[in-house]
Every structure is written in C-alpha cells, then in structure tokens.
Short mmCIF file of C-alpha atoms and ligand atoms in Angstrom, two decimals:
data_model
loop_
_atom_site.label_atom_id
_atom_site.label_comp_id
_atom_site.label_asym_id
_atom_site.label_seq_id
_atom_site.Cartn_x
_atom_site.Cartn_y
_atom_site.Cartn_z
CA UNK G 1 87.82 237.39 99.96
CA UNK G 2 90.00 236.59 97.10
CA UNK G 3 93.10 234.81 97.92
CA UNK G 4 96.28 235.27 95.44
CA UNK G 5 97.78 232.57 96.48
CA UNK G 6 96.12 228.76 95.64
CA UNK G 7 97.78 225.10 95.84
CA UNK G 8 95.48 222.91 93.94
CA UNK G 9 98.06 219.96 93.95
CA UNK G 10 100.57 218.40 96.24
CA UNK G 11 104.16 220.12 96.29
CA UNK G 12 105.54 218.68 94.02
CA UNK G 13 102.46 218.21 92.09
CA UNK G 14 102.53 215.28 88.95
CA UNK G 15 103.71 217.51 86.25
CA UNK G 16 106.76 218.57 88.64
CA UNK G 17 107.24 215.47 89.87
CA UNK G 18 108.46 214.34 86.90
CA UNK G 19 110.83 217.08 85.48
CA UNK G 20 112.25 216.65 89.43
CA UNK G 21 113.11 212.91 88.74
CA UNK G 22 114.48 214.40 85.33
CA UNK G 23 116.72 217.24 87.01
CA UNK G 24 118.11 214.72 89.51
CA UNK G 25 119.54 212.63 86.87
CA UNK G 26 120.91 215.33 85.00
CA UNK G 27 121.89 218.51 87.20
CA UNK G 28 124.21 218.31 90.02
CA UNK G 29 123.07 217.60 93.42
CA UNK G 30 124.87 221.16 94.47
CA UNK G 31 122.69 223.23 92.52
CA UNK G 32 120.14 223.76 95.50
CA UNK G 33 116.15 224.33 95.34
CA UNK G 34 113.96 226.48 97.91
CA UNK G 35 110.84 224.28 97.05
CA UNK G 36 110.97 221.45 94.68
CA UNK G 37 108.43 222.49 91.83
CA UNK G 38 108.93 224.86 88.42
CA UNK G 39 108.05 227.61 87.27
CA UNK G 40 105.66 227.92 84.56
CA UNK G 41 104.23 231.45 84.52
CA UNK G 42 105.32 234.91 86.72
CA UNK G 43 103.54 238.13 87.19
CA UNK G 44 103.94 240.74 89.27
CA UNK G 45 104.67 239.15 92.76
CA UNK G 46 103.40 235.74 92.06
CA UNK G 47 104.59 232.74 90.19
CA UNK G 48 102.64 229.73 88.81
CA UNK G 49 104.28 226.38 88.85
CA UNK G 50 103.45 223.82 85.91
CA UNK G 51 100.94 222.32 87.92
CA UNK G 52 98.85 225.72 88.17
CA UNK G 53 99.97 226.18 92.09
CA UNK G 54 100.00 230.44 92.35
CA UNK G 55 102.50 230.93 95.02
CA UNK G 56 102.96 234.78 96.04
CA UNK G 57 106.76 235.86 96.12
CA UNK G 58 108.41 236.92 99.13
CA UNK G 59 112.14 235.71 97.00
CA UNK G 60 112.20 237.67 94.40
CA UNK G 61 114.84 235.40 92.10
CA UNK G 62 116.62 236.34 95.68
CA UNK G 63 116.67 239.97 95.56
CA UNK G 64 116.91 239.93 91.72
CA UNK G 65 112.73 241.24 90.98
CA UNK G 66 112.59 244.83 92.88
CA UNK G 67 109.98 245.89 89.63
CA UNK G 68 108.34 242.40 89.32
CA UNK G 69 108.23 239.50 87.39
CA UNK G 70 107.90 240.52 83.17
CA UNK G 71 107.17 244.05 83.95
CA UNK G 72 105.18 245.60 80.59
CA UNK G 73 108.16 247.89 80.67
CA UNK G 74 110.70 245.35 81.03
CA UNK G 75 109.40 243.04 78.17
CA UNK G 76 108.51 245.21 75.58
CA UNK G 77 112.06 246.35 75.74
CA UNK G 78 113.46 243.11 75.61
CA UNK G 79 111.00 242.09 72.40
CA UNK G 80 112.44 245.35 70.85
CA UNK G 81 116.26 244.50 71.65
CA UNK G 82 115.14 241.01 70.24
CA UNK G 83 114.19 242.33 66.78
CA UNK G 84 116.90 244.54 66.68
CA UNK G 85 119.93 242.65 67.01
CA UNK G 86 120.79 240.31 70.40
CA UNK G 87 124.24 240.60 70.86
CA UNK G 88 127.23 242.31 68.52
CA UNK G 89 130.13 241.39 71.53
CA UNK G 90 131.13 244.94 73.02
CA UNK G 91 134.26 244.40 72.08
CA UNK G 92 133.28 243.54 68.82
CA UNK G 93 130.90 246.15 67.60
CA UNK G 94 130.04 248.30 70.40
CA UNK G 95 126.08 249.32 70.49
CA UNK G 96 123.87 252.28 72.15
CA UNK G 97 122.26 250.81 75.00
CA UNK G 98 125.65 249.63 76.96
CA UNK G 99 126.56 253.55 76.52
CA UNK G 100 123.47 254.71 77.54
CA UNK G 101 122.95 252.04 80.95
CA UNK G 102 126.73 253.40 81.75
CA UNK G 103 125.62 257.23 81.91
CA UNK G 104 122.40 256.28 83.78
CA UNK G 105 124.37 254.00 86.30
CA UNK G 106 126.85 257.22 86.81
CA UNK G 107 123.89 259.41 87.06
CA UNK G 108 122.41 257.22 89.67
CA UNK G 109 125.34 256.59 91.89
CA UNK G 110 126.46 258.67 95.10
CA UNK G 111 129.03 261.53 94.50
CA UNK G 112 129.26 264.18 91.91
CA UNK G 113 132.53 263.18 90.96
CA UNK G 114 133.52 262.01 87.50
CA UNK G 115 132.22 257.83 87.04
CA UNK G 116 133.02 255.26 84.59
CA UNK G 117 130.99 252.05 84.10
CA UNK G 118 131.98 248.88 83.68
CA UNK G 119 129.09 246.07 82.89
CA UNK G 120 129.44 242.43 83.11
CA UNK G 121 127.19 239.63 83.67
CA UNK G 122 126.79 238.29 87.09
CA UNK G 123 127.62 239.49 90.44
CA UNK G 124 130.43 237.96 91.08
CA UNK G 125 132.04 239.05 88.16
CA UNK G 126 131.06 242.25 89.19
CA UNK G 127 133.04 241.96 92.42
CA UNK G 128 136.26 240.06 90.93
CA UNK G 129 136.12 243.33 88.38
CA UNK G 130 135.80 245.64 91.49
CA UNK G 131 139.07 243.88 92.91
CA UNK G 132 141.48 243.88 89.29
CA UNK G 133 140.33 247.45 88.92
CA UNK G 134 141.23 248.21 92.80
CA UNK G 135 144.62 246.35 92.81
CA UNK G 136 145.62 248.24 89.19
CA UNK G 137 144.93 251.40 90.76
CA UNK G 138 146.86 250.82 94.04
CA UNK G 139 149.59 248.66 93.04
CA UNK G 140 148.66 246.82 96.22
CA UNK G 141 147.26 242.99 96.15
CA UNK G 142 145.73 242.53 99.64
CA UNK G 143 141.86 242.54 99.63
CA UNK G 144 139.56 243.00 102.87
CA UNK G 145 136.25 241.52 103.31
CA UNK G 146 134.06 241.05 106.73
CA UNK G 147 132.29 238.00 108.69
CA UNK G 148 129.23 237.03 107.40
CA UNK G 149 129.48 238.74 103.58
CA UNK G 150 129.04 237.15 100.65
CA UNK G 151 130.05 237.70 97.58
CA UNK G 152 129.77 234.76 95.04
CA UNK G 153 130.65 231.79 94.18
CA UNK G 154 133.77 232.32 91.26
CA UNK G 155 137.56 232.01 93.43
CA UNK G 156 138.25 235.22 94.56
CA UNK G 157 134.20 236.00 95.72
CA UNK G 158 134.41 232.61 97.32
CA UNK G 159 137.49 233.66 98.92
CA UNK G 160 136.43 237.30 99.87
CA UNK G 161 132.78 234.96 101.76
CA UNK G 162 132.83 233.92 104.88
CA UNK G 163 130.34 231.55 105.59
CA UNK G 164 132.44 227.90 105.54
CA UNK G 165 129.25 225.61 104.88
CA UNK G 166 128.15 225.40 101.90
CA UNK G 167 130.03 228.12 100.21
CA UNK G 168 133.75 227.08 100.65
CA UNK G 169 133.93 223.62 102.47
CA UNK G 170 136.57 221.25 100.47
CA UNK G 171 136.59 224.05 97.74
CA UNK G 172 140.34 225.45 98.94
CA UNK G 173 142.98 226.30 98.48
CA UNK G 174 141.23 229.83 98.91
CA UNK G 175 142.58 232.64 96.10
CA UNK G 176 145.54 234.46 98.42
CA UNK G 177 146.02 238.17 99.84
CA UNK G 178 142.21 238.24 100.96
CA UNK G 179 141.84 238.77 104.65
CA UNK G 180 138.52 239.17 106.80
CA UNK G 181 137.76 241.98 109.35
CA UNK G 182 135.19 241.90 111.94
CA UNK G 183 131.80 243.20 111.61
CA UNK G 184 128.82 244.43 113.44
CA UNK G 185 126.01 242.14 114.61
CA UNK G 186 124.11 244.77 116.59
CA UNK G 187 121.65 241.77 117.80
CA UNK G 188 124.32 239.54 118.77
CA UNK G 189 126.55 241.97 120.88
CA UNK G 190 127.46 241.23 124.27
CA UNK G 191 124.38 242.04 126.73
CA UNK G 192 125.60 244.49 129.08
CA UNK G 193 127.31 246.45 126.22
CA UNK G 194 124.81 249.60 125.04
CA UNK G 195 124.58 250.19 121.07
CA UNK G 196 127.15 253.04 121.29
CA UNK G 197 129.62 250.93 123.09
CA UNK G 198 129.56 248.17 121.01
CA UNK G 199 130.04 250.57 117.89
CA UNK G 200 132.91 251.81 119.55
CA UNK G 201 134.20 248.59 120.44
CA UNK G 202 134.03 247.36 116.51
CA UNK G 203 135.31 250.54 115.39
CA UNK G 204 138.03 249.35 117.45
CA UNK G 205 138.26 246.00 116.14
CA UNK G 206 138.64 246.94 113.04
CA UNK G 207 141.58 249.17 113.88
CA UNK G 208 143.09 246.68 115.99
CA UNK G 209 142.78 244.13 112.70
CA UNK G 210 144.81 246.55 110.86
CA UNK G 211 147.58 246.16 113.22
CA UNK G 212 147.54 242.39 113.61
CA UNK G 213 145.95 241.01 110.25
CA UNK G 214 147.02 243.54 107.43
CA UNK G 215 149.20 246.28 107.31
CA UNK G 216 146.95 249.27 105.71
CA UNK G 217 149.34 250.11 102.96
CA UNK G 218 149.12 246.72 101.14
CA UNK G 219 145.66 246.50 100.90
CA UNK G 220 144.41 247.35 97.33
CA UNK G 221 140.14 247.48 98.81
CA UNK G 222 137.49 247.35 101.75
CA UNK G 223 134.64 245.65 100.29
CA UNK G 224 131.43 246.05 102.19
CA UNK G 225 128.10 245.19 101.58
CA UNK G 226 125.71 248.12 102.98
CA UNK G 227 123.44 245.45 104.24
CA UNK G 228 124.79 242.08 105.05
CA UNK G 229 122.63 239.76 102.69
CA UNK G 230 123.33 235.96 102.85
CA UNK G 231 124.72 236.78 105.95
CA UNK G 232 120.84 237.81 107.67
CA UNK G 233 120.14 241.31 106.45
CA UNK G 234 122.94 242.28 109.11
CA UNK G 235 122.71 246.49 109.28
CA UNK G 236 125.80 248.11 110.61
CA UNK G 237 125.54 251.08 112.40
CA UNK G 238 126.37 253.94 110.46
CA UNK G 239 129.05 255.10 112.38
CA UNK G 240 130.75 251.78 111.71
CA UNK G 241 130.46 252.11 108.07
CA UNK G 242 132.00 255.84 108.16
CA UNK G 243 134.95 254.93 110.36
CA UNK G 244 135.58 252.19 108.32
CA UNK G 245 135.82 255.05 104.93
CA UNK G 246 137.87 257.49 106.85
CA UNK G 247 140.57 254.72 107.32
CA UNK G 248 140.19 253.77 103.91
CA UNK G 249 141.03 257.33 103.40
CA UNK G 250 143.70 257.97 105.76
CA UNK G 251 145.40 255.17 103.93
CA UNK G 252 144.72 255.35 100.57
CA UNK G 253 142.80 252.19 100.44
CA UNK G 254 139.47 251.98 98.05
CA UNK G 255 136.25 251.58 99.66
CA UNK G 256 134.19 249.32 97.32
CA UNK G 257 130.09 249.08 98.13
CA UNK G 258 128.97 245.63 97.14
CA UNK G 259 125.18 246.94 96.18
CA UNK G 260 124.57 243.41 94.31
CA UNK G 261 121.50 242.44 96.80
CA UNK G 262 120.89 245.80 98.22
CA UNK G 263 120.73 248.00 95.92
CA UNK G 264 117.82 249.70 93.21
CA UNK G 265 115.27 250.52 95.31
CA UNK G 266 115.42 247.48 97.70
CA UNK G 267 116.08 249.45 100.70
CA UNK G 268 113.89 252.37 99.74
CA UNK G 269 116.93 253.88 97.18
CA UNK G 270 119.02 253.18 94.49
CA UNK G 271 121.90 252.76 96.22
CA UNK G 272 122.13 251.46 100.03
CA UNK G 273 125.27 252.87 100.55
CA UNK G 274 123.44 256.68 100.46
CA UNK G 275 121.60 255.52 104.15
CA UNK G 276 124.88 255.74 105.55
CA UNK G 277 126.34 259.34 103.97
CA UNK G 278 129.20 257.58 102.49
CA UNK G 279 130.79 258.07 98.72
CA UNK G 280 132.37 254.88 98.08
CA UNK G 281 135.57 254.86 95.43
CA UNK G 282 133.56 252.00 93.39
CA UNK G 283 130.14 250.05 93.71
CA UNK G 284 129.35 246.68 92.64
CA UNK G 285 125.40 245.96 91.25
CA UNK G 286 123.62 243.47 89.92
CA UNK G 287 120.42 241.38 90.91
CA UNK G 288 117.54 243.49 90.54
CA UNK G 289 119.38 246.20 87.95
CA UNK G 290 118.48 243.38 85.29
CA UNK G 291 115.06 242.73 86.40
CA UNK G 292 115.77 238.85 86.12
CA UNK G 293 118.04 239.12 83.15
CA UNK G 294 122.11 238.27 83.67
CA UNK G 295 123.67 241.59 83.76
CA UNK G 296 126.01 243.52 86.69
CA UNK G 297 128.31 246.30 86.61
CA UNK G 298 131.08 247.90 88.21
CA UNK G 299 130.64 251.71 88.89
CA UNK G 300 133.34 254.25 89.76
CA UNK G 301 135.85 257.30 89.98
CA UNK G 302 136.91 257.74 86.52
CA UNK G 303 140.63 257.66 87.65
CA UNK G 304 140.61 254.52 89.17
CA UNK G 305 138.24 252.81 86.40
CA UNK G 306 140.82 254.12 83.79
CA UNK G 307 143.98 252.18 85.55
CA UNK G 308 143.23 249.40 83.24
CA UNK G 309 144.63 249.14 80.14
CA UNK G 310 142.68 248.25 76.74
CA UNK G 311 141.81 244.65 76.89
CA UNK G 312 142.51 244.10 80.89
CA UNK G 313 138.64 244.05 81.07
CA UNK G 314 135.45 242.66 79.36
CA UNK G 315 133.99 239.58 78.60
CA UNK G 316 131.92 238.03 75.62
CA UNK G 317 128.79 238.49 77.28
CA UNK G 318 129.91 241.18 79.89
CA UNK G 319 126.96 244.02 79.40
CA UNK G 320 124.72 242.55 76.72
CA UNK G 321 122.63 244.22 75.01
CA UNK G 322 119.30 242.48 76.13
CA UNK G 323 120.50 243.11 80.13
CA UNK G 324 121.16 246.73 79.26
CA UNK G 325 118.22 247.23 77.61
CA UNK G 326 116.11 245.48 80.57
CA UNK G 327 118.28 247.48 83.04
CA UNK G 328 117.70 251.30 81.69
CA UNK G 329 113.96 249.50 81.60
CA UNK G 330 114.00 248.65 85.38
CA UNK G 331 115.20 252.03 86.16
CA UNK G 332 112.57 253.69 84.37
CA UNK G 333 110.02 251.84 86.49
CA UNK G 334 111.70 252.17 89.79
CA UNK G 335 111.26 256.15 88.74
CA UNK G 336 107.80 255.93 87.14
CA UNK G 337 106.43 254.05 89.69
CA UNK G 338 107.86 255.39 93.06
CA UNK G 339 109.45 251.94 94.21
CA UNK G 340 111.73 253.56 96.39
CA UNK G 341 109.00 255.01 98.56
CA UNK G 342 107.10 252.30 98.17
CA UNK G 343 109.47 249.97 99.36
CA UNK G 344 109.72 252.46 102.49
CA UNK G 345 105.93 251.92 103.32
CA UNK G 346 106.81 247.44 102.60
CA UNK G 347 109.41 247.46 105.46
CA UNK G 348 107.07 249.63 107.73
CA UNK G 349 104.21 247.00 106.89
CA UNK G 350 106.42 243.64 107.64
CA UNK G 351 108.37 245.19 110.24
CA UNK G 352 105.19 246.51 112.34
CA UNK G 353 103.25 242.78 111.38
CA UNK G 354 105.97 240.91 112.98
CA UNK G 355 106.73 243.30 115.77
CA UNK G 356 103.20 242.83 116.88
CA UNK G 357 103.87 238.78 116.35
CA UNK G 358 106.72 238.57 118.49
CA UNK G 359 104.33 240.12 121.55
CA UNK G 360 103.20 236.17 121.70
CA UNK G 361 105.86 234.19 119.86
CA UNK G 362 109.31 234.01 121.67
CA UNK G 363 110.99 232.43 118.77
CA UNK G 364 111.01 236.03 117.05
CA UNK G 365 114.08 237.04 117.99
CA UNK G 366 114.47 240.15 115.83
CA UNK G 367 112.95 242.33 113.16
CA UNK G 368 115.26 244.28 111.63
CA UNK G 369 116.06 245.94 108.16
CA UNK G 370 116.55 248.82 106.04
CA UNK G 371 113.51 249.71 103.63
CA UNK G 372 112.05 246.50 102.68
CA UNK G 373 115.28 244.75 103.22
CA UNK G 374 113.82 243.26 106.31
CA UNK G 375 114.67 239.56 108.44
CA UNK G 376 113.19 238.19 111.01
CA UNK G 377 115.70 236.03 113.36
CA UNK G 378 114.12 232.62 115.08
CA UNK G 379 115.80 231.80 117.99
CA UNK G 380 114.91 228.92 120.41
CA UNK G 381 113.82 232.01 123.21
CA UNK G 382 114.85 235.19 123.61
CA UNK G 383 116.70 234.91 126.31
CA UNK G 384 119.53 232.43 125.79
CA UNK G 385 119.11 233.65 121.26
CA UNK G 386 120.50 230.18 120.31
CA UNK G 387 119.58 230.57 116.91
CA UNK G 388 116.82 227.76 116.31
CA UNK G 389 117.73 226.37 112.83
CA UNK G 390 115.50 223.54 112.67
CA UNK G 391 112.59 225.99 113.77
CA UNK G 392 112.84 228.28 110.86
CA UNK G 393 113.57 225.27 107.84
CA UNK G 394 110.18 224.20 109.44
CA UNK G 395 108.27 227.52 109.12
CA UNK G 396 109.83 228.47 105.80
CA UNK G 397 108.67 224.83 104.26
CA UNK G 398 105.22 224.93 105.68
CA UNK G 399 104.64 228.16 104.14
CA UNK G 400 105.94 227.61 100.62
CA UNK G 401 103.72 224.79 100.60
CA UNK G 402 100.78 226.75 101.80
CA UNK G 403 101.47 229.24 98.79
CA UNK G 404 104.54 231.55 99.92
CA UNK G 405 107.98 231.85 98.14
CA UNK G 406 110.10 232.34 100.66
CA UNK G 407 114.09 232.52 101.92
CA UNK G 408 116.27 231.71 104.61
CA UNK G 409 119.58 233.03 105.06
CA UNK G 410 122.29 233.67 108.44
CA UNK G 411 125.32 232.14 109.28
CA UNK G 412 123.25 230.00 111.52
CA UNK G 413 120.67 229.47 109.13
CA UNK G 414 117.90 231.03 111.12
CA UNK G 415 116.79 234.00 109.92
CA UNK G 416 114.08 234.58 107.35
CA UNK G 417 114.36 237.40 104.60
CA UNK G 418 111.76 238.95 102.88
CA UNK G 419 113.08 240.13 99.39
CA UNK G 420 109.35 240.70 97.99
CA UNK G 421 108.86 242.67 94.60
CA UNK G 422 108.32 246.02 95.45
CA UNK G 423 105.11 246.22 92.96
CA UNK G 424 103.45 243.83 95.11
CA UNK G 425 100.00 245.04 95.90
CA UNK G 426 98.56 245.52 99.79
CA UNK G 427 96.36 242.64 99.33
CA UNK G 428 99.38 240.16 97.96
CA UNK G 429 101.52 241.70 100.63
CA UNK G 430 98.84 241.47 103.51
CA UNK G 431 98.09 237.86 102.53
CA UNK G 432 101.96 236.89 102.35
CA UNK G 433 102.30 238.05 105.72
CA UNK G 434 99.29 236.12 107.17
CA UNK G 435 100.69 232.72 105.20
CA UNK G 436 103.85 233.24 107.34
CA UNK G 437 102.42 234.21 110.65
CA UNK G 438 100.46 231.33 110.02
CA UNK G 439 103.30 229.06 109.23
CA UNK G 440 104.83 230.49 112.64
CA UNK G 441 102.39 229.87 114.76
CA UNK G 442 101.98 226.13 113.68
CA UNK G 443 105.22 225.56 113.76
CA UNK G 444 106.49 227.06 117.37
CA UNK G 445 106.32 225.40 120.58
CA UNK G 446 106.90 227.40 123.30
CA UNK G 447 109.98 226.15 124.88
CA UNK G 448 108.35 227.09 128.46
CA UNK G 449 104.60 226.05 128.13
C1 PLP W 1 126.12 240.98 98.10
C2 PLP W 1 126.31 239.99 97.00
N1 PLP W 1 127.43 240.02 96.27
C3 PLP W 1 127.64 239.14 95.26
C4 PLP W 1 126.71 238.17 94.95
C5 PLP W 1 126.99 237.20 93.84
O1 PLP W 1 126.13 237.42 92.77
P1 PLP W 1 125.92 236.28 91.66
O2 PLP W 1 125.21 235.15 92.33
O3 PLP W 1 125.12 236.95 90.59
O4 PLP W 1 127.28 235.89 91.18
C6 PLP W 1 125.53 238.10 95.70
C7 PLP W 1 124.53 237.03 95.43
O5 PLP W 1 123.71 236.70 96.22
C8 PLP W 1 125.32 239.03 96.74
O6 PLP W 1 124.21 239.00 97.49
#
C-alpha cells in the first residue's frame, strides 16, 4: 500500500531546526505554530516541509484551502495576473477582475435581491467593514456578537470574540457599544432538557438579553457565524438562527453572516448561511474565497452597502487584483469540480469513522458538523463531559508528528476540527483518518480500566 504521508526526519528535522532558532530570535513569541517545521512544497492535500516530511492536511491554512494547495486553476491565473499588471490601487485605477469577483460574489450569495460588493483583504477587515457599513445604515452604534465566536484579531473583531485566553487577555480596553448574546451549545445543554426545549429556552435567552443587555433599537447588527469556528464547529439549531432574523427584523436591526471559515463549499455550499433558510442583510467571506491568497469581502443589500459615502471605504490593498483573480479561480473549481457535493460525501466519511471510534473510546465525546465542517469533542468520559484538554494537545501532537496536519479549537481547547481540502482523494482522506484514530487510541486511557 502506498502511504501519502512519510516522516523521514525528526519533527523538527535539521533544516527546520535551524530556521526555528532563526524565527525565535526574530518573530514574536505570540505568533503561534501548530507543529514547529516549514513548509517547503504543497499539493493538493499534502504539504512537504524543508526536510522532505509529506504531511497530509487535515488544516487547510485553517479553513483557508477548500480547492487545495496551488490548484492548476488557481496558479495559472495568478501567473497571468502576474504578467499583466499586480496591483493599480482600486482607488487608483480601478481594473476588471475586482468588477467581475463583485458580480460573481452577488451571484453566489442567498437572496435575489439587489447586492453590492465590497472586497478587502483579511477577515477581519471584512467584519470591521460589515460593522461601519451596518452602523451608517442604521444610525445606531451598538453591535451584537455571541459566546464562543470569533471574529479576528484587529479592535473591534477582538472586541465582537469571546474567548478571553489568548485572544483578548491584557489587550483592553475592549472597542465600546459591542455586547454578547448567548448561544447554542446543543452538546453542552442541561441533561434532562430535550433538543426542542433547549432551543426554546435560547430562543428565550436571547429575548430576555434584549431586555437586560441592549435595547433593540440601538443596535446597528447581529453578527453570527453559521457555524461556530474557533469556538468548536458549534451548529445552532436552525430554529435558533431564524428566531434570531425575525427579531432582527421586527426591529430593524441587520443580520450580518460571518461566512469567513464556513463558507465556499466547506459545509457542502457556498454559503452556510443557505442550511438554515435565512437571507442575511450582509455576509462577511474570506479564507478559502482566496484559495490561500489575502483577499475577503463584504457582500450585501445594495441599500445598505450604498450608506457610505465616497471614500468612507477601501484600503490600498483592499481587493487586489491577484486575490480577485485567485478568487473568481477558486470559484470556478468549486463549480467544475463538484466540491460542494463532495464535501457532503467528506463529512459523511469522518463523521461515520469516528462514530464507529467512539463505540470503544469514551474520550469521544461528540461528532458533529455541517458538510465537512466536522469536530470531534474529547472529554475525560462521557458522562461527567469535562472537556479533557490535555488529552486532545496529546492526540493532535502525536499525529502531526506521525504525518497529519491537524487543528484544535473550543473554548476549552478540546475539540479537534477537521478543515481538510475538499480535493483530497479517498486514499489521502482514508489514511488521515487512520493517522488520527491511531493517534487516539495511543493516547487515551480509559479513565475506568
Ligand atoms: C468566523 C471568522 N471570522 C473572522 C476571522 C478573522 O479572519 P482573519 O484571520 O483573516 O482576520 C476568522 C478567522 O479565523 C473566522 O474564523
């Protein structure tokens, strides 16, 4: 059997070794690694370190390589942008390809109402757009967020996330008017209370926050991310999610779907948001629109994209043409290629592989995900769920160094996410999986043998 993956050295091995020693003189200790080696080579869904280690990718640039690493597609469009021209400024000398990702992007996106598109270059500039356009529109300042999102690492997103450690500790004073609702965590609700009760109960929450956190008619947004990403691959129930638009509605507030990790074809279509039947007023996006280059946008209802006046948005950078041109690329292959189904038949193939798993491990506390968004939560047993930290930093190191890029993520730090590229093959896929169960199995000791 061929294998994809193959360590030939140590992790780090000597020619990583030594660039390490060099980045720890010379890059801030903040700037965190998932395994200390770097890159030299990427394909497809695997990457080759500088010491020839072939690692298969389960991280995906973190959600950033839905079409794989230097797609044909991709890169011959770049190379062409390249000999072209590589960047004009928008507001400069405006250029074809920003027009032409904005119409696509509107084409894409739910609702057949009228769209305009704003690009920039990172997600959280997408978001901090998202809330200048919302609180132009509404004349209202207040901005609301839930527990658990994420949403960068600029001020505001930092302010608008709600995970303390590492994202905001000794970083305050926090940007004002931004104010954080609860939100669903189907696997965490209180025992006795059935699915349908605890949606209820949130729904209820969520009310009851608008009467003692925020009055409804100050608050400019509702920003929501489909699927909770940083925060575990959290799904709400879709009731939740369309109670939480028809009070946007009833009160004139803008409903803004953060699609930065979830969206283009990650949870088996474009747009998460369209799992849930809901039109949001704007949508963030990002990740993989750019296929691994810096580009994000900001997409929605003409009206409210228009409150801005000329020069109250852009950016030197924001929508370059060499992200554009990689974005209408990634598109194209998302389309060509099916990834949306195919990304359908990845979460089946995880979910079902650790389903079957957690028959003899205990520490699988959940599977869960939408499309081939999936997570799997370690707790110390099933019965108490204290999340088991320790457990999963354990299982996620011994499989990178056995050959598999992989993430954590959680509030508690204990749940692993698989954010794969959807073009990986059965075989890559199938071994992946094995590396991890592997890694599991080593790793867990049954709290009651
Ligand atoms: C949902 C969501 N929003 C915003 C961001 C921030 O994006 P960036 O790191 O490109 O600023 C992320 C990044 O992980 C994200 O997952």
């Amino acid at each position: 059997m061929t294998t994809h993956a193959s360590i030939e050295t140590n992790i780090p091995g000597p020619k990583a070794s030594e660039l390490l020693e060099r980045r720890h003189q010379i890059v801030p200790n903040a700037v965190s690694y998932g395994i200390p080696t770097f890159a030299a080579k990427a394909d497809g869904a695997k990457v080759t370190d500088v010491d020839g280690n072939t690692f298969i990718d389960f991280a995906g640039a973190i959600g950033t390589i839905n079409v794989g690493h230097c797609h044909p597609t991709v890169t011959k469009a770049l190379h062409d942008q390249v000999d072209q021209y590589i960047h004009t400024g928008f507001n400069v000398m405006m250029y074809e390809p920003y027009i032409e990702l904005a119409e696509k992007l509107a084409a894409l996106a739910p609702g057949s109402h009228d769209k305009k598109v704003l690009l920039q270059n990172s997600g959280a500039e997408a978001v901090e757009n998202a809330v200048k356009v919302a609180r132009k529109y509404t004349g209202r300042q207040a901005v609301v967020t839930f527990e658990n999102a994420f949403h960068g690492r600029t001020l505001m997103t930092m302010s608008m996330t709600s995970k303390v450690k590492p994202y905001k500790f000794g970083f305050g004073p926090f940007a004002p008017e931004v104010y954080k609702a609860p939100f669903p965590y189907p696997y965490r609700k209180p025992r006795e209370m059935t699915e349908e009760a605890y949606t209820n109960f949130m729904i209820e929450e969520f009310k009851k926050f608008l009467l003692t956190e925020v009055a409804p008619e100050t608050i400019a947004a509702v920003v929501m991310e489909p699927v909770q990403g940083e925060g575990g691959f959290i799904v709400p129930e879709q009731r939740f999610v369309q109670a939480v638009k028809a009070l946007c509605e009833e009160h004139g507030i803008l409903f803004v779907a953060d699609e930065i990790q979830t969206g283009f074809g990650r949870t088996g279509k474009y747009f998460a948001i369209d799992h849930y039947d809901v039109t949001p007023d704007l949508i963030t996006v990002s990740k993989s629109l750019g296929a691994g280059t810096p580009i994000s946008g900001v997409i929605g209802r003409s009206e409210i994209m228009d409150a801005a006046g000329a020069g109250e948005l852009g950016g030197t950078y924001s929508g370059n043409p060499l992200g554009c041109r990689a974005a209408l690329a990634a598109i194209e292959v998302i389309e060509n290629e099916g990834l949306n189904d195919r990304a359908l038949h990845i979460g089946e193939v995880v979910k079902d592989r650790f389903n079957r798993l957690s028959e003899d491990l205990d520490c699988i506390g959940e599977v869960r995900g939408l499309g081939a968004m999936v997570a799997v939560e370690i707790v110390e047993d099933r019965e108490t769920k204290a999340p088991d930290k320790p457990l999963t930093q354990k299982i996620i190191a011994e499989a990178q160094h056995a050959g598999l890029l992989v993430l954590g993520a959680g509030l508690y730090g204990n749940v692993i996410r698989f954010l794969m590229p959807l073009v990986i093959t059965d075989e890559e896929l199938d071994e992946g999986l094995s590396i991890l169960e592997k890694a599991m199995k080593n790793c867990y000791t049954p709290q009651h043998a």
